[in-house]
C-alpha cells in the first residue's frame, strides 16, 4: 500500500484514520489492482482512505455523490463534463459499485458458463463434445476465478475516473451523513452545495435467522465468502431474475437444483407462451420447480445439512443439501438518509424522487437502486446524469418510460412492451408473428435459426429458441417483442425506443437484415407487410 504518500490531517469528531493522498500519483491499472487486492483482503474498518482531491481547486464542491457505483460515478462524470466539481465518496476502495463487485458481472460470467455448459451437456459425447455424463463442474473454482478477476474492472474504473474523467474521490471508508451539505469520513468533514445519495441496495434479509450458519448465500456473499465445494443438491429460494439466473448456473454445473418459490416463477416475463417455453426448457435441463411452496426451516450444525419445504399441497418435505441460495430481491440502503435527513421513502424504503431526481429535502438528490424498482444499470446511470444536469442549473426531467428488459436462463431472454394476453385486452385485432410456427403434427421446426444456435437447429430443433412480435393489426404498430436464444439483446436496446415511437410492421420490414440474424423480426415483417389486412403466422 502507498504508505509513503502524504497523510492528510484529520479533524476531530469521528474515529480518525490517516488518509492516503494520491492526488499527485498516476497509477496504471496494475498498481490500482495491487492496491485494491490488498485492501479487499484486509478488514475495512480502520483502513486509511485513498484521497484524490485537487488542493489547487479552491471551488466549493457542486455535489458530493455518496456512493460511487453506477449512479454516483456516472452522475459525477456528467457533472464534471459540464464544468462542475463533484466529489465521490465510497466505502469500497474502488469505483463502480456493486455491479462489477458482486452483481451484474458475476451474473454474466455465471450465465455465460450456463449457456456453454448447456451446449456441452446437450451434445455430450457427440461430435467433438466430451462425455458430460455425471460430470460436475466446480462452483468453488469458478467463484475463485471471479474473485481474482474482478479487481481488473475495479482497477480500470479507478484509473479511468482519475486519469481520464478527472474525478475527485475519497475511497475505502464509510461516510456518515451530517446534514444535507456535509459528510464525515474517517474524521474529515466534506461540504458541498448539493448531496446526491447513491448508496444502492442490499439483498433482502431472510425470514429465517441463519446467523452463524455456513451454507446460506445470496448473490453478494456467494462471491465474497464461498470457501467450500457445494454438494450435489442446491436449493434456490425465489422465482425472480436472480433466483432463476443463478439456479440455471448451479444446474448447469451438474447439480440437482430446486427452485422454491411462493409464486409461479418468472412473473416478470409478461407473455405466457414465452414463459412456458422457458420453463419447459429449464425442466428439460433438469431444473425442479417447487412453486407455491415455502422454505420453512434450515437445519444443520455449523453448516446447512438439510432444509424443510412446505409444498404447494401443504406437505412438509426435507431435502438434504449443504447449499442454499437466496434470491429474494433487494432493499434500498436508505436507513441513514431517513434517520439523519428525514428523506421521504415509500413502503419498500425506496427514496422518493421527482423527475429532477430531487428528494423531499432541498438540495438532496437520490439516484439508482436507492430509489427503488426497476433496479437496473440504465436507470442508475441515467438518474445520475439527470441529477447532474439539474445541479448544474439545467431543468432536466427523467421520465422513466417503458424500457426493454432481459434475463438469462440457460438462454438469453429479451422482452419489451405488451405480452400477447395484455395486448388482447387492449386491442381488438391483435396479430402475432412468431417462430417456430405452430406445426399441425407437433413436430419441432428448426426455427429460429440464429447465430450461436445452429448446432441446436441441426440436432435438437426444439431447443433452437423462440420469438414473437405482438402487433396491433389495425394501426400495424408493434406493441410487444419477445426473444429467447442469443444475440438479440443489442437489437432490443434500439428496438425499444422505435416501438415507443410507433414503429410499424411496414417500417420494420423496410430495414436491412444482416442475415443470418438472431431475431428474424425484419424478415417476418417483410413477409407480411405487403398485405393490406395483416394476418398472423
Ligand atoms: C445479481 C444481480 C445481477 C444484476 N445484473 C444486472 C444486469 O445484468 N444488468 C443491469 O442493468 N443491472 C443488473 N443488476 C442491477 C445493477 O447491479 C444495479 O441496478 C446497479 O448496480 C445500481 O447502481 P447504484 O449506483 O444504484 O448502486 P451500487 O452500484 O450498489 O452503488 C452503491 C455504492 O454506495 C456505496 N455506499 C453505500 N453506503 C455508503 C456509505 N455510507 N459510505 C460510503 N459508501 C457507501 C457502496 O459501497 C456502493 O459502491 C443486477 C443486480 C444484481 C443483484
XYZ file of C-alpha atoms and ligand atoms in Angstrom:
590
model
C 0.000 0.000 0.000
C 1.129 3.563 -0.601
C 2.189 4.318 2.944
C 4.768 6.705 1.533
C 2.063 9.126 0.386
C 1.243 12.276 2.309
C -1.012 11.768 5.296
C -3.845 14.246 5.379
C -4.635 15.804 8.726
C -7.926 14.584 10.096
C -10.458 16.565 12.070
C -11.838 15.516 15.379
C -15.346 14.207 15.962
C -15.011 10.924 14.043
C -12.796 7.943 14.696
C -9.776 9.401 12.982
C -7.839 7.404 10.427
C -4.933 8.788 8.455
C -5.706 9.425 4.813
C -3.542 8.441 1.887
C -3.302 11.331 -0.553
C -2.921 10.037 -4.088
C -3.769 13.219 -5.955
C -0.214 13.641 -7.247
C 0.154 9.990 -8.217
C -0.728 8.467 -11.584
C -1.180 4.792 -11.062
C -1.543 2.437 -14.024
C -4.254 -0.208 -13.752
C -1.734 -2.788 -12.465
C -0.904 -0.550 -9.476
C -4.585 0.007 -8.781
C -5.195 -3.703 -8.963
C -2.472 -4.382 -6.432
C -3.854 -1.732 -4.054
C -7.434 -2.937 -4.338
C -6.454 -6.560 -3.839
C -4.583 -5.765 -0.638
C -7.408 -3.628 0.691
C -10.114 -6.174 -0.123
C -8.093 -8.767 1.750
C -7.981 -6.647 4.901
C -10.624 -5.682 7.415
C -12.204 -2.487 6.096
C -12.557 -0.795 9.490
C -9.540 1.322 10.197
C -8.187 1.420 6.648
C -6.673 4.756 5.646
C -8.945 6.173 2.924
C -7.491 6.913 -0.508
C -7.960 10.628 -1.137
C -7.815 12.165 -4.580
C -8.700 15.828 -4.082
C -7.160 18.630 -6.084
C -5.755 21.008 -3.471
C -5.304 23.705 -6.130
C -9.017 23.849 -6.906
C -10.494 26.249 -4.363
C -14.101 25.973 -5.596
C -16.784 24.548 -3.311
C -17.926 21.120 -4.486
C -21.118 21.387 -6.532
C -22.150 17.981 -5.258
C -20.964 15.124 -3.144
C -22.057 11.782 -4.518
C -22.448 9.434 -1.554
C -21.717 6.125 -3.261
C -19.578 5.718 -6.367
C -21.489 2.907 -8.052
C -23.279 3.117 -11.390
C -25.403 6.111 -10.350
C -22.757 8.009 -8.402
C -19.866 7.526 -10.811
C -21.826 8.326 -13.961
C -23.539 11.281 -12.278
C -20.220 12.677 -11.103
C -18.641 12.162 -14.529
C -21.515 14.006 -16.200
C -21.364 16.853 -13.715
C -17.613 17.108 -14.246
C -18.071 17.087 -18.024
C -20.485 20.011 -17.636
C -17.754 22.006 -15.881
C -18.845 21.343 -12.311
C -16.904 19.999 -9.348
C -18.161 16.692 -7.946
C -16.695 14.632 -5.126
C -17.419 10.918 -4.831
C -17.172 9.135 -1.506
C -17.353 5.347 -1.376
C -16.681 2.829 1.364
C -15.065 0.441 -1.091
C -11.529 1.028 -2.388
C -12.846 1.146 -5.943
C -15.435 2.961 -8.013
C -18.164 1.201 -9.989
C -20.121 -0.170 -7.038
C -21.902 -3.472 -6.765
C -22.206 -4.258 -10.498
C -18.602 -5.362 -11.079
C -18.097 -6.495 -7.490
C -20.916 -8.921 -6.878
C -23.945 -8.240 -9.115
C -24.050 -7.873 -12.923
C -20.544 -9.037 -13.753
C -20.566 -12.354 -11.854
C -24.143 -12.875 -13.036
C -22.984 -12.572 -16.652
C -19.994 -14.822 -16.031
C -22.225 -17.486 -14.484
C -24.821 -17.137 -17.251
C -22.163 -17.437 -19.961
C -20.949 -20.594 -18.261
C -24.512 -21.931 -18.025
C -25.004 -21.380 -21.780
C -21.692 -23.037 -22.585
C -22.426 -25.992 -20.330
C -25.919 -26.409 -21.752
C -24.322 -26.794 -25.178
C -21.840 -29.313 -23.815
C -24.435 -31.297 -21.908
C -26.940 -31.307 -24.797
C -24.355 -32.693 -27.229
C -22.399 -34.704 -24.665
C -20.371 -37.461 -26.338
C -21.309 -36.357 -29.876
C -19.120 -34.615 -32.471
C -16.162 -33.173 -30.524
C -18.039 -32.797 -27.231
C -16.686 -34.633 -24.206
C -18.910 -37.031 -22.306
C -20.552 -34.928 -19.591
C -22.494 -37.817 -18.059
C -22.337 -37.442 -14.285
C -19.725 -34.707 -14.559
C -19.831 -31.883 -12.008
C -18.123 -28.586 -12.600
C -16.585 -26.875 -9.576
C -18.587 -23.856 -8.378
C -15.792 -23.002 -5.952
C -13.202 -22.796 -8.770
C -15.454 -20.508 -10.803
C -16.134 -18.240 -7.819
C -12.403 -18.065 -7.039
C -11.642 -17.256 -10.667
C -14.150 -14.399 -10.495
C -12.879 -13.164 -7.117
C -9.381 -12.890 -8.560
C -10.522 -11.391 -11.867
C -12.907 -8.737 -10.574
C -10.078 -6.472 -9.432
C -9.316 -5.882 -13.146
C -12.578 -3.982 -13.802
C -12.248 -2.285 -10.397
C -8.752 -1.070 -11.277
C -9.811 0.140 -14.685
C -12.690 2.179 -13.255
C -10.386 3.860 -10.732
C -7.855 4.573 -13.454
C -10.477 5.901 -15.864
C -12.172 8.006 -13.177
C -8.934 9.629 -12.040
C -6.834 9.880 -15.181
C -9.452 10.236 -17.923
C -12.523 11.723 -16.238
C -10.687 13.969 -13.734
C -12.943 12.865 -10.909
C -12.115 13.660 -7.296
C -12.863 10.986 -4.741
C -12.348 9.543 -1.294
C -12.350 5.744 -1.347
C -12.177 2.999 1.208
C -14.146 4.395 4.121
C -17.771 4.578 5.084
C -19.219 8.082 5.131
C -21.595 9.432 7.744
C -24.265 11.936 6.719
C -24.024 15.025 8.920
C -26.564 17.224 7.152
C -27.815 17.993 3.638
C -24.477 19.583 2.701
C -21.986 17.725 4.865
C -20.482 14.269 5.133
C -17.925 12.948 7.601
C -15.357 10.355 6.518
C -12.742 8.968 8.872
C -12.616 12.195 10.863
C -12.598 14.516 7.866
C -15.561 16.749 7.058
C -16.601 17.422 3.439
C -19.030 20.155 2.355
C -20.866 20.660 -0.923
C -23.709 22.731 -2.307
C -25.706 19.564 -3.009
C -25.775 15.973 -1.909
C -26.545 13.078 -4.258
C -27.477 9.919 -2.407
C -26.402 6.901 -4.451
C -25.951 4.228 -1.810
C -27.607 1.393 -3.767
C -29.483 -1.578 -2.302
C -28.725 -4.776 -0.383
C -30.115 -8.303 -0.515
C -33.398 -8.570 1.379
C -32.972 -10.364 4.692
C -34.434 -13.837 5.014
C -37.245 -14.525 7.439
C -35.322 -17.450 8.939
C -32.372 -16.459 11.097
C -29.293 -18.064 9.527
C -26.680 -16.139 11.523
C -23.585 -18.223 12.138
C -24.789 -20.974 9.781
C -22.455 -21.643 6.856
C -24.039 -22.628 3.575
C -26.701 -19.955 3.102
C -25.732 -17.476 0.406
C -27.072 -14.543 -1.538
C -25.527 -13.058 -4.693
C -23.094 -10.955 -2.637
C -21.949 -13.470 -0.040
C -21.596 -16.190 -2.696
C -18.742 -14.431 -4.454
C -17.301 -12.881 -1.308
C -17.322 -15.830 1.063
C -17.780 -19.242 -0.607
C -14.886 -21.406 0.627
C -16.075 -24.980 0.012
C -17.348 -27.058 -2.872
C -21.144 -27.285 -2.766
C -22.540 -30.819 -2.726
C -24.882 -32.468 -5.220
C -28.078 -30.571 -4.347
C -28.710 -26.833 -4.433
C -31.851 -25.211 -3.052
C -32.679 -21.797 -4.506
C -35.294 -19.632 -2.805
C -37.177 -17.183 -5.045
C -38.617 -17.137 -8.557
C -37.368 -13.813 -9.927
C -34.412 -12.903 -12.082
C -31.564 -13.528 -9.638
C -33.042 -16.814 -8.371
C -33.556 -18.225 -11.874
C -30.280 -16.925 -13.315
C -28.198 -18.368 -10.506
C -30.349 -21.508 -10.407
C -29.636 -22.191 -14.084
C -25.925 -21.781 -13.420
C -25.949 -24.207 -10.480
C -27.968 -26.662 -12.551
C -25.574 -26.384 -15.488
C -22.663 -27.278 -13.197
C -24.305 -30.690 -12.805
C -26.180 -30.287 -9.537
C -29.763 -31.111 -8.735
C -31.355 -27.664 -8.471
C -34.642 -26.969 -6.733
C -36.321 -23.606 -7.196
C -38.598 -22.958 -4.227
C -40.889 -20.005 -4.843
C -44.006 -18.694 -3.175
C -45.465 -17.830 -6.592
C -45.103 -19.101 -10.135
C -41.544 -18.422 -11.341
C -40.665 -15.765 -13.914
C -43.539 -13.375 -13.145
C -41.677 -10.537 -14.882
C -41.931 -12.177 -18.315
C -45.281 -10.839 -19.428
C -46.035 -13.315 -22.209
C -47.384 -16.745 -21.269
C -46.019 -18.585 -24.311
C -42.506 -17.195 -23.821
C -42.622 -18.061 -20.131
C -43.842 -21.594 -20.887
C -41.079 -22.113 -23.462
C -38.505 -21.160 -20.858
C -39.944 -23.236 -18.041
C -40.210 -26.309 -20.272
C -36.621 -25.967 -21.475
C -35.325 -25.415 -17.943
C -37.194 -28.518 -16.787
C -35.619 -30.415 -19.680
C -32.208 -29.336 -18.354
C -33.217 -30.895 -15.037
C -34.350 -27.880 -13.012
C -37.048 -28.708 -10.452
C -39.677 -26.061 -9.794
C -41.422 -26.173 -6.444
C -43.891 -23.333 -6.973
C -46.375 -22.019 -4.402
C -44.057 -23.512 -1.804
C -42.032 -22.125 1.064
C -38.753 -22.905 2.750
C -39.774 -23.175 6.389
C -36.596 -24.362 8.136
C -32.877 -24.720 7.611
C -31.212 -27.455 9.634
C -27.548 -28.043 10.348
C -24.799 -27.827 12.894
C -22.456 -25.060 11.780
C -23.174 -25.756 8.127
C -26.524 -26.429 6.468
C -27.270 -30.121 6.122
C -30.941 -30.037 5.116
C -33.943 -27.796 4.594
C -37.663 -28.242 5.136
C -40.038 -27.131 2.424
C -43.796 -26.727 2.657
C -45.015 -27.789 -0.772
C -47.978 -26.446 -2.749
C -50.133 -29.276 -1.373
C -49.237 -28.377 2.234
C -46.891 -31.320 2.844
C -43.563 -30.748 4.603
C -40.568 -32.286 2.828
C -36.976 -32.484 3.961
C -34.248 -32.129 1.354
C -30.599 -32.877 2.132
C -28.360 -30.051 0.954
C -25.322 -28.076 2.060
C -26.010 -25.093 -0.186
C -28.967 -22.712 -0.078
C -29.096 -19.692 -2.350
C -31.433 -16.819 -1.513
C -32.693 -14.809 -4.487
C -35.220 -12.711 -2.618
C -34.724 -9.308 -4.207
C -33.227 -6.164 -2.760
C -33.962 -3.433 -0.278
C -32.746 0.168 -0.797
C -29.972 1.340 1.561
C -31.966 4.331 2.783
C -31.989 3.988 6.573
C -29.270 6.503 7.328
C -30.729 9.124 4.976
C -34.119 8.631 6.632
C -32.684 8.951 10.133
C -30.382 11.896 9.562
C -32.068 13.892 6.804
C -35.656 12.720 7.058
C -35.941 11.989 3.335
C -39.324 10.586 2.357
C -39.392 6.926 1.363
C -42.055 4.563 0.027
C -43.258 1.417 1.775
C -40.236 -0.526 0.491
C -37.795 2.040 1.839
C -37.066 3.484 -1.622
C -36.192 7.174 -1.508
C -38.889 9.183 -3.272
C -37.630 11.499 -6.006
C -39.283 13.784 -8.527
C -38.398 13.772 -12.223
C -35.391 16.010 -11.462
C -34.103 13.288 -9.091
C -34.691 15.603 -6.148
C -35.756 14.122 -2.809
C -38.163 15.702 -0.328
C -35.186 17.633 1.131
C -33.910 20.678 -0.785
C -30.514 20.187 -2.444
C -30.594 16.463 -1.743
C -30.916 14.213 -4.778
C -31.144 10.413 -4.979
C -30.404 8.028 -7.842
C -30.122 4.343 -8.685
C -31.262 1.327 -6.681
C -31.806 3.564 -3.682
C -34.860 4.962 -5.492
C -36.404 1.508 -5.951
C -37.645 -0.546 -8.867
C -36.574 -1.062 -11.605
C -33.141 -1.671 -10.120
C -31.142 -1.681 -13.337
C -27.933 -0.107 -14.569
C -29.573 2.128 -17.147
C -31.781 3.744 -14.521
C -28.892 4.285 -12.086
C -26.636 5.823 -14.719
C -29.327 7.977 -16.321
C -30.547 9.075 -12.899
C -27.009 10.213 -12.074
C -26.853 12.150 -15.310
C -30.197 13.882 -14.682
C -29.230 14.804 -11.118
C -26.025 16.339 -12.503
C -27.888 18.360 -15.121
C -30.284 19.790 -12.559
C -27.500 20.572 -10.104
C -25.704 22.420 -12.887
C -28.739 24.628 -13.411
C -30.438 22.864 -16.316
C -34.067 21.918 -15.849
C -33.978 18.281 -16.885
C -36.733 15.744 -16.222
C -36.184 11.993 -16.292
C -39.414 10.244 -17.183
C -38.908 6.533 -16.765
C -40.601 5.235 -19.903
C -41.272 1.698 -20.998
C -37.901 0.011 -21.173
C -36.615 -3.220 -22.701
C -35.645 -5.911 -20.254
C -33.646 -9.109 -20.263
C -32.546 -12.016 -18.144
C -30.699 -15.268 -18.560
C -31.893 -18.784 -18.105
C -29.579 -21.144 -19.974
C -30.544 -18.793 -22.798
C -30.562 -15.040 -23.173
C -34.145 -13.768 -22.898
C -35.267 -10.274 -24.003
C -38.628 -8.621 -23.953
C -40.329 -5.284 -24.372
C -43.851 -3.870 -24.445
C -47.043 -5.883 -24.120
C -47.387 -9.639 -23.934
C -49.977 -11.269 -26.190
C -52.583 -11.535 -23.421
C -52.124 -7.913 -22.365
C -52.346 -6.770 -25.980
C -55.609 -8.709 -26.484
C -57.108 -6.888 -23.508
C -56.192 -3.555 -25.047
C -56.624 -4.072 -28.811
C -59.430 -5.807 -30.724
C -57.242 -7.007 -33.600
C -54.004 -8.466 -32.296
C -51.694 -10.117 -34.818
C -48.803 -12.336 -33.759
C -45.751 -13.252 -35.839
C -43.663 -15.955 -34.225
C -41.036 -18.637 -34.665
C -41.159 -21.586 -34.525
C -44.602 -21.682 -36.134
C -47.362 -23.851 -34.702
C -46.944 -27.095 -36.652
C -50.074 -29.260 -37.239
C -48.251 -32.538 -36.483
C -46.492 -31.030 -33.461
C -43.046 -31.722 -34.909
C -40.391 -29.184 -33.990
C -39.410 -26.801 -36.754
C -35.751 -25.810 -36.755
C -36.517 -22.112 -36.437
C -35.468 -19.550 -35.383
C -32.049 -20.368 -36.780
C -29.826 -17.662 -35.395
C -26.110 -17.378 -34.797
C -24.873 -19.452 -31.850
C -27.991 -21.638 -32.137
C -27.020 -23.561 -35.264
C -25.996 -26.782 -33.515
C -29.384 -26.871 -31.814
C -31.061 -26.127 -35.156
C -29.390 -29.108 -36.790
C -29.511 -31.638 -33.981
C -32.103 -30.508 -31.383
C -34.529 -28.174 -33.177
C -36.891 -27.846 -30.225
C -34.078 -26.074 -28.356
C -33.336 -23.528 -31.074
C -35.182 -20.639 -29.401
C -38.443 -18.751 -29.562
C -39.524 -15.326 -30.728
C -42.676 -13.362 -31.053
C -43.815 -9.969 -32.292
C -47.139 -8.695 -30.982
C -48.850 -6.233 -33.314
C -51.941 -4.059 -33.203
C -53.383 -5.172 -36.551
C -55.460 -2.005 -37.008
C -52.639 0.512 -36.729
C -49.973 -2.027 -37.804
C -47.899 -0.895 -34.857
C -45.633 -3.272 -32.986
C -46.685 -3.324 -29.339
C -44.530 -6.124 -27.919
C -41.490 -8.254 -28.741
C -40.046 -11.387 -27.114
C -36.893 -13.321 -27.861
C -35.324 -16.465 -26.464
C -31.947 -17.500 -27.845
C -28.752 -15.487 -28.072
C -27.616 -12.261 -29.632
C -30.828 -10.206 -29.730
C -30.135 -8.052 -26.670
C -28.279 -5.331 -28.539
C -31.126 -5.084 -31.032
C -33.693 -4.727 -28.257
C -31.905 -1.623 -26.953
C -32.603 0.106 -30.258
C -35.948 -1.544 -30.966
C -37.451 -0.260 -27.707
C -37.423 3.499 -28.490
C -38.638 2.780 -32.034
C -41.568 0.763 -30.692
C -42.294 3.549 -28.212
C -42.382 5.969 -31.155
C -44.897 3.880 -33.068
C -42.774 1.523 -35.211
C -44.975 -0.372 -37.693
C -44.670 -3.758 -39.372
C -44.077 -1.906 -42.626
C -41.225 0.171 -41.227
C -39.574 -2.855 -39.666
C -39.926 -4.708 -42.965
C -38.097 -1.813 -44.670
C -34.945 -2.332 -42.600
C -31.955 -4.294 -43.853
C -31.319 -7.525 -42.011
C -27.825 -8.924 -41.548
C -28.829 -12.432 -42.390
C -28.452 -14.879 -40.660
C -29.605 -12.883 -37.707
C -30.878 -13.922 -34.296
C -34.314 -12.324 -34.167
C -35.826 -12.703 -37.682
C -38.157 -9.792 -36.890
C -37.263 -7.808 -40.025
C -37.803 -10.624 -42.493
C -41.001 -11.830 -40.792
C -42.417 -8.317 -41.090
C -41.391 -8.102 -44.747
C -43.232 -11.338 -45.468
C -46.439 -9.807 -44.124
C -46.000 -6.096 -44.879
C -47.470 -6.407 -48.382
C -50.887 -7.487 -47.114
C -53.461 -4.753 -46.501
C -55.086 -6.855 -43.822
C -52.458 -8.301 -41.534
C -52.542 -11.975 -40.679
C -50.507 -13.699 -38.017
C -48.117 -16.597 -38.541
C -27.250 -10.397 -9.031
C -27.502 -9.118 -9.772
C -27.295 -9.052 -11.127
C -27.542 -7.870 -11.807
N -27.370 -7.857 -13.165
C -27.675 -6.746 -13.851
C -27.528 -6.718 -15.255
O -27.119 -7.687 -15.860
N -27.868 -5.573 -15.911
C -28.354 -4.471 -15.247
O -28.679 -3.468 -15.889
N -28.490 -4.478 -13.904
C -28.152 -5.571 -13.196
N -28.259 -5.568 -11.840
C -28.649 -4.322 -11.170
C -27.447 -3.374 -11.033
O -26.376 -4.052 -10.428
C -27.841 -2.162 -10.165
O -29.007 -1.582 -10.696
C -26.751 -1.102 -10.122
O -25.535 -1.647 -9.719
C -27.191 0.006 -9.160
O -26.226 1.015 -9.095
P -26.261 2.040 -7.865
O -25.261 3.103 -8.181
O -27.632 2.437 -7.550
O -25.757 1.190 -6.614
P -24.354 0.485 -6.350
O -23.623 0.181 -7.596
O -24.627 -0.630 -5.426
O -23.502 1.598 -5.611
C -23.743 1.976 -4.289
C -22.409 2.395 -3.703
O -22.633 3.089 -2.475
C -21.578 2.777 -1.588
N -22.049 3.093 -0.245
C -23.217 2.724 0.348
N -23.300 3.272 1.570
C -22.170 4.007 1.770
C -21.685 4.805 2.842
N -22.365 5.001 3.956
N -20.471 5.381 2.687
C -19.757 5.231 1.563
N -20.186 4.486 0.521
C -21.375 3.896 0.622
C -21.309 1.296 -1.862
O -20.013 0.943 -1.450
C -21.501 1.215 -3.377
O -20.287 1.362 -4.083
C -28.007 -6.727 -11.122
C -28.199 -6.780 -9.742
C -27.959 -7.958 -9.072
C -28.178 -8.003 -7.594
